[in-house]
Amino acid sequence: MAFKPLGDRFELTTLLSAESVKNAIRSRKKGWFAAEGLPRGWIVGPFLCLWQSAFDRHGPMLFARIASDGFQTRIVGRAGSDLNGTALFLFLVPVMAWLTWKMVETGQGNAKIYVIMGVVFGLGLPLTLWLNSKDRQEAVPLVDFISRAIAPTKVS
């Protein structure tokens, strides 16, 4: 099993126009708070975001870009477990390193704070990346949902 903390890359192509693809996905997805366990999410411009549950914000998620070249439309993205949480944590690591450096530089911290921050980010980063890599297959139904919605001519 490969280590992929930001989910699996996927690409779907279809002969439908980009607008037809967006309409097909919009017509089949559920509202954000619908009780059914079907995909829900949003499409803004060329960007698509889907998730599985209205109540589990850490569950399977899909981010993609919809692009048309005049002949076919491609949906390229990543699908995995808790992609938004992983991306946020990856963003916070350098921010917290910078803040720690500034605390040391100005003498505002103490050893206890530095140890706590080191443990949270030193253990939290590998644990988050490993868990999200391990559970990335949970998002396969979201890719299948798009595949069925647009009836692609090629899947890679």
PDB file of C-alpha atoms in Angstrom:
ATOM      1  CA  MET A   1       0.000   0.000   0.000  1.00  0.00           C
ATOM      2  CA  ALA A   2       1.450   3.346  -1.058  1.00  0.00           C
ATOM      3  CA  PHE A   3       1.636   6.288   1.313  1.00  0.00           C
ATOM      4  CA  LYS A   4      -0.784   8.941  -0.042  1.00  0.00           C
ATOM      5  CA  PRO A   5      -1.877  11.326   2.719  1.00  0.00           C
ATOM      6  CA  LEU A   6      -3.647  13.671   0.320  1.00  0.00           C
ATOM      7  CA  GLY A   7      -5.766  10.930  -1.205  1.00  0.00           C
ATOM      8  CA  ASP A   8      -5.670   9.198  -4.554  1.00  0.00           C
ATOM      9  CA  ARG A   9      -5.388  11.186  -7.753  1.00  0.00           C
ATOM     10  CA  PHE A  10      -8.142  10.508 -10.267  1.00  0.00           C
ATOM     11  CA  GLU A  11      -9.018  11.687 -13.745  1.00  0.00           C
ATOM     12  CA  LEU A  12     -12.296  11.216 -15.604  1.00  0.00           C
ATOM     13  CA  THR A  13     -12.978  12.304 -19.168  1.00  0.00           C
ATOM     14  CA  THR A  14     -16.241  12.629 -21.021  1.00  0.00           C
ATOM     15  CA  LEU A  15     -17.513  14.038 -24.289  1.00  0.00           C
ATOM     16  CA  LEU A  16     -20.060  16.175 -22.411  1.00  0.00           C
ATOM     17  CA  SER A  17     -19.460  19.910 -22.152  1.00  0.00           C
ATOM     18  CA  ALA A  18     -18.235  21.348 -18.854  1.00  0.00           C
ATOM     19  CA  GLU A  19     -21.659  22.886 -18.180  1.00  0.00           C
ATOM     20  CA  SER A  20     -23.372  19.551 -18.866  1.00  0.00           C
ATOM     21  CA  VAL A  21     -20.989  17.835 -16.465  1.00  0.00           C
ATOM     22  CA  LYS A  22     -21.720  20.406 -13.753  1.00  0.00           C
ATOM     23  CA  ASN A  23     -25.468  20.096 -14.324  1.00  0.00           C
ATOM     24  CA  ALA A  24     -25.306  16.292 -14.216  1.00  0.00           C
ATOM     25  CA  ILE A  25     -23.440  16.350 -10.899  1.00  0.00           C
ATOM     26  CA  ARG A  26     -25.688  19.057  -9.415  1.00  0.00           C
ATOM     27  CA  SER A  27     -28.843  17.147 -10.349  1.00  0.00           C
ATOM     28  CA  ARG A  28     -27.669  13.951  -8.621  1.00  0.00           C
ATOM     29  CA  LYS A  29     -25.968  15.236  -5.477  1.00  0.00           C
ATOM     30  CA  LYS A  30     -27.918  15.917  -2.294  1.00  0.00           C
ATOM     31  CA  GLY A  31     -28.246  19.124  -0.299  1.00  0.00           C
ATOM     32  CA  TRP A  32     -25.646  19.804   2.358  1.00  0.00           C
ATOM     33  CA  PHE A  33     -27.859  18.597   5.196  1.00  0.00           C
ATOM     34  CA  ALA A  34     -29.938  15.911   3.451  1.00  0.00           C
ATOM     35  CA  ALA A  35     -30.434  12.801   5.590  1.00  0.00           C
ATOM     36  CA  GLU A  36     -29.490  10.368   2.826  1.00  0.00           C
ATOM     37  CA  GLY A  37     -25.903   9.137   2.721  1.00  0.00           C
ATOM     38  CA  LEU A  38     -25.386  10.262  -0.858  1.00  0.00           C
ATOM     39  CA  PRO A  39     -22.694  12.759  -1.886  1.00  0.00           C
ATOM     40  CA  ARG A  40     -23.246  16.426  -1.200  1.00  0.00           C
ATOM     41  CA  GLY A  41     -21.066  19.432  -1.854  1.00  0.00           C
ATOM     42  CA  TRP A  42     -20.553  22.425  -4.114  1.00  0.00           C
ATOM     43  CA  ILE A  43     -19.399  23.467  -7.552  1.00  0.00           C
ATOM     44  CA  VAL A  44     -17.931  26.963  -7.880  1.00  0.00           C
ATOM     45  CA  GLY A  45     -16.624  27.852 -11.322  1.00  0.00           C
ATOM     46  CA  PRO A  46     -14.361  25.006 -12.390  1.00  0.00           C
ATOM     47  CA  PHE A  47     -13.930  23.640  -8.854  1.00  0.00           C
ATOM     48  CA  LEU A  48     -15.821  20.717  -7.349  1.00  0.00           C
ATOM     49  CA  CYS A  49     -15.913  19.567  -3.736  1.00  0.00           C
ATOM     50  CA  LEU A  50     -17.928  16.549  -2.580  1.00  0.00           C
ATOM     51  CA  TRP A  51     -18.193  14.733   0.726  1.00  0.00           C
ATOM     52  CA  GLN A  52     -20.241  11.807   1.954  1.00  0.00           C
ATOM     53  CA  SER A  53     -22.010  12.767   5.170  1.00  0.00           C
ATOM     54  CA  ALA A  54     -23.748  15.840   6.533  1.00  0.00           C
ATOM     55  CA  PHE A  55     -22.570  14.956  10.024  1.00  0.00           C
ATOM     56  CA  ASP A  56     -19.000  13.660   9.561  1.00  0.00           C
ATOM     57  CA  ARG A  57     -16.779  16.576   8.560  1.00  0.00           C
ATOM     58  CA  HIS A  58     -13.691  14.363   8.821  1.00  0.00           C
ATOM     59  CA  GLY A  59     -14.965  11.709   6.441  1.00  0.00           C
ATOM     60  CA  PRO A  60     -14.260  10.953   2.799  1.00  0.00           C
ATOM     61  CA  MET A  61     -13.867  13.979   0.570  1.00  0.00           C
ATOM     62  CA  LEU A  62     -13.149  14.809  -3.039  1.00  0.00           C
ATOM     63  CA  PHE A  63     -11.629  17.962  -4.569  1.00  0.00           C
ATOM     64  CA  ALA A  64     -11.483  18.337  -8.340  1.00  0.00           C
ATOM     65  CA  ARG A  65     -11.188  20.764 -11.215  1.00  0.00           C
ATOM     66  CA  ILE A  66     -13.496  20.569 -14.229  1.00  0.00           C
ATOM     67  CA  ALA A  67     -11.850  21.694 -17.484  1.00  0.00           C
ATOM     68  CA  SER A  68     -12.975  21.538 -21.089  1.00  0.00           C
ATOM     69  CA  ASP A  69     -10.695  21.716 -24.131  1.00  0.00           C
ATOM     70  CA  GLY A  70     -13.486  22.007 -26.691  1.00  0.00           C
ATOM     71  CA  PHE A  71     -13.583  18.293 -27.517  1.00  0.00           C
ATOM     72  CA  GLN A  72     -13.867  16.676 -24.126  1.00  0.00           C
ATOM     73  CA  THR A  73     -14.179  17.580 -20.467  1.00  0.00           C
ATOM     74  CA  ARG A  74     -11.733  16.361 -17.858  1.00  0.00           C
ATOM     75  CA  ILE A  75     -12.356  16.120 -14.139  1.00  0.00           C
ATOM     76  CA  VAL A  76      -9.023  15.887 -12.345  1.00  0.00           C
ATOM     77  CA  GLY A  77      -8.658  15.805  -8.596  1.00  0.00           C
ATOM     78  CA  ARG A  78      -7.907  13.958  -5.408  1.00  0.00           C
ATOM     79  CA  ALA A  79     -10.196  11.806  -3.303  1.00  0.00           C
ATOM     80  CA  GLY A  80      -9.349  10.693   0.189  1.00  0.00           C
ATOM     81  CA  SER A  81     -10.056  10.810   3.883  1.00  0.00           C
ATOM     82  CA  ASP A  82     -10.358  14.215   5.574  1.00  0.00           C
ATOM     83  CA  LEU A  83      -8.554  16.161   2.846  1.00  0.00           C
ATOM     84  CA  ASN A  84      -9.533  19.518   4.328  1.00  0.00           C
ATOM     85  CA  GLY A  85      -8.185  18.611   7.774  1.00  0.00           C
ATOM     86  CA  THR A  86      -4.943  17.273   6.327  1.00  0.00           C
ATOM     87  CA  ALA A  87      -4.417  20.361   4.181  1.00  0.00           C
ATOM     88  CA  LEU A  88      -5.114  22.633   7.159  1.00  0.00           C
ATOM     89  CA  PHE A  89      -2.689  20.699   9.369  1.00  0.00           C
ATOM     90  CA  LEU A  90       0.005  20.846   6.678  1.00  0.00           C
ATOM     91  CA  PHE A  91      -0.555  24.607   6.446  1.00  0.00           C
ATOM     92  CA  LEU A  92      -0.334  25.009  10.227  1.00  0.00           C
ATOM     93  CA  VAL A  93       3.016  23.212  10.598  1.00  0.00           C
ATOM     94  CA  PRO A  94       5.160  25.989   9.054  1.00  0.00           C
ATOM     95  CA  VAL A  95       2.967  28.661  10.672  1.00  0.00           C
ATOM     96  CA  MET A  96       3.499  27.111  14.101  1.00  0.00           C
ATOM     97  CA  ALA A  97       7.235  26.669  13.432  1.00  0.00           C
ATOM     98  CA  TRP A  98       7.458  30.369  12.576  1.00  0.00           C
ATOM     99  CA  LEU A  99       5.439  31.342  15.656  1.00  0.00           C
ATOM    100  CA  THR A 100       7.654  29.159  17.848  1.00  0.00           C
ATOM    101  CA  TRP A 101      10.746  30.754  16.369  1.00  0.00           C
ATOM    102  CA  LYS A 102       9.305  34.216  17.101  1.00  0.00           C
ATOM    103  CA  MET A 103       8.475  33.162  20.660  1.00  0.00           C
ATOM    104  CA  VAL A 104      12.047  31.988  21.194  1.00  0.00           C
ATOM    105  CA  GLU A 105      13.453  35.110  19.547  1.00  0.00           C
ATOM    106  CA  THR A 106      11.443  37.468  21.768  1.00  0.00           C
ATOM    107  CA  GLY A 107      11.716  35.341  24.918  1.00  0.00           C
ATOM    108  CA  GLN A 108       7.952  34.957  25.342  1.00  0.00           C
ATOM    109  CA  GLY A 109       7.787  31.187  25.748  1.00  0.00           C
ATOM    110  CA  ASN A 110       9.073  28.653  28.215  1.00  0.00           C
ATOM    111  CA  ALA A 111      10.285  25.077  27.971  1.00  0.00           C
ATOM    112  CA  LYS A 112       6.853  23.634  28.816  1.00  0.00           C
ATOM    113  CA  ILE A 113       5.180  25.451  25.888  1.00  0.00           C
ATOM    114  CA  TYR A 114       7.939  24.389  23.489  1.00  0.00           C
ATOM    115  CA  VAL A 115       7.636  20.751  24.548  1.00  0.00           C
ATOM    116  CA  ILE A 116       3.844  20.805  24.175  1.00  0.00           C
ATOM    117  CA  MET A 117       4.064  22.364  20.704  1.00  0.00           C
ATOM    118  CA  GLY A 118       6.775  19.881  19.725  1.00  0.00           C
ATOM    119  CA  VAL A 119       4.697  16.916  20.869  1.00  0.00           C
ATOM    120  CA  VAL A 120       1.485  18.140  19.228  1.00  0.00           C
ATOM    121  CA  PHE A 121       3.114  18.801  15.870  1.00  0.00           C
ATOM    122  CA  GLY A 122       5.906  16.210  16.121  1.00  0.00           C
ATOM    123  CA  LEU A 123       3.436  13.386  16.760  1.00  0.00           C
ATOM    124  CA  GLY A 124       0.343  14.956  15.203  1.00  0.00           C
ATOM    125  CA  LEU A 125       1.797  15.420  11.725  1.00  0.00           C
ATOM    126  CA  PRO A 126       2.929  11.827  11.108  1.00  0.00           C
ATOM    127  CA  LEU A 127      -0.182  10.433  12.792  1.00  0.00           C
ATOM    128  CA  THR A 128      -2.504  12.620  10.696  1.00  0.00           C
ATOM    129  CA  LEU A 129      -0.688  11.780   7.469  1.00  0.00           C
ATOM    130  CA  TRP A 130      -0.636   8.045   8.225  1.00  0.00           C
ATOM    131  CA  LEU A 131      -4.302   7.834   9.232  1.00  0.00           C
ATOM    132  CA  ASN A 132      -5.473   9.765   6.186  1.00  0.00           C
ATOM    133  CA  SER A 133      -3.280   7.686   3.898  1.00  0.00           C
ATOM    134  CA  LYS A 134      -4.626   4.473   5.434  1.00  0.00           C
ATOM    135  CA  ASP A 135      -8.278   5.517   5.055  1.00  0.00           C
ATOM    136  CA  ARG A 136      -8.076   7.158   1.612  1.00  0.00           C
ATOM    137  CA  GLN A 137     -10.034   4.333  -0.064  1.00  0.00           C
ATOM    138  CA  GLU A 138     -13.154   5.520   1.773  1.00  0.00           C
ATOM    139  CA  ALA A 139     -13.566   8.158  -0.965  1.00  0.00           C
ATOM    140  CA  VAL A 140     -13.855   5.670  -3.854  1.00  0.00           C
ATOM    141  CA  PRO A 141     -17.696   5.914  -3.772  1.00  0.00           C
ATOM    142  CA  LEU A 142     -17.408   9.660  -4.459  1.00  0.00           C
ATOM    143  CA  VAL A 143     -15.338   9.049  -7.599  1.00  0.00           C
ATOM    144  CA  ASP A 144     -17.797   6.335  -8.630  1.00  0.00           C
ATOM    145  CA  PHE A 145     -20.661   8.794  -8.092  1.00  0.00           C
ATOM    146  CA  ILE A 146     -19.095  11.284 -10.529  1.00  0.00           C
ATOM    147  CA  SER A 147     -18.314   8.488 -12.962  1.00  0.00           C
ATOM    148  CA  ARG A 148     -21.948   7.376 -13.001  1.00  0.00           C
ATOM    149  CA  ALA A 149     -23.222  10.966 -13.170  1.00  0.00           C
ATOM    150  CA  ILE A 150     -21.247  11.877 -16.277  1.00  0.00           C
ATOM    151  CA  ALA A 151     -20.963   8.460 -17.966  1.00  0.00           C
ATOM    152  CA  PRO A 152     -17.283   8.953 -18.859  1.00  0.00           C
ATOM    153  CA  THR A 153     -15.759   7.655 -22.026  1.00  0.00           C
ATOM    154  CA  LYS A 154     -12.393   7.078 -20.349  1.00  0.00           C
ATOM    155  CA  VAL A 155     -11.262   6.534 -16.764  1.00  0.00           C
ATOM    156  CA  SER A 156      -7.570   6.637 -15.765  1.00  0.00           C
TER     157      SER A 156
END
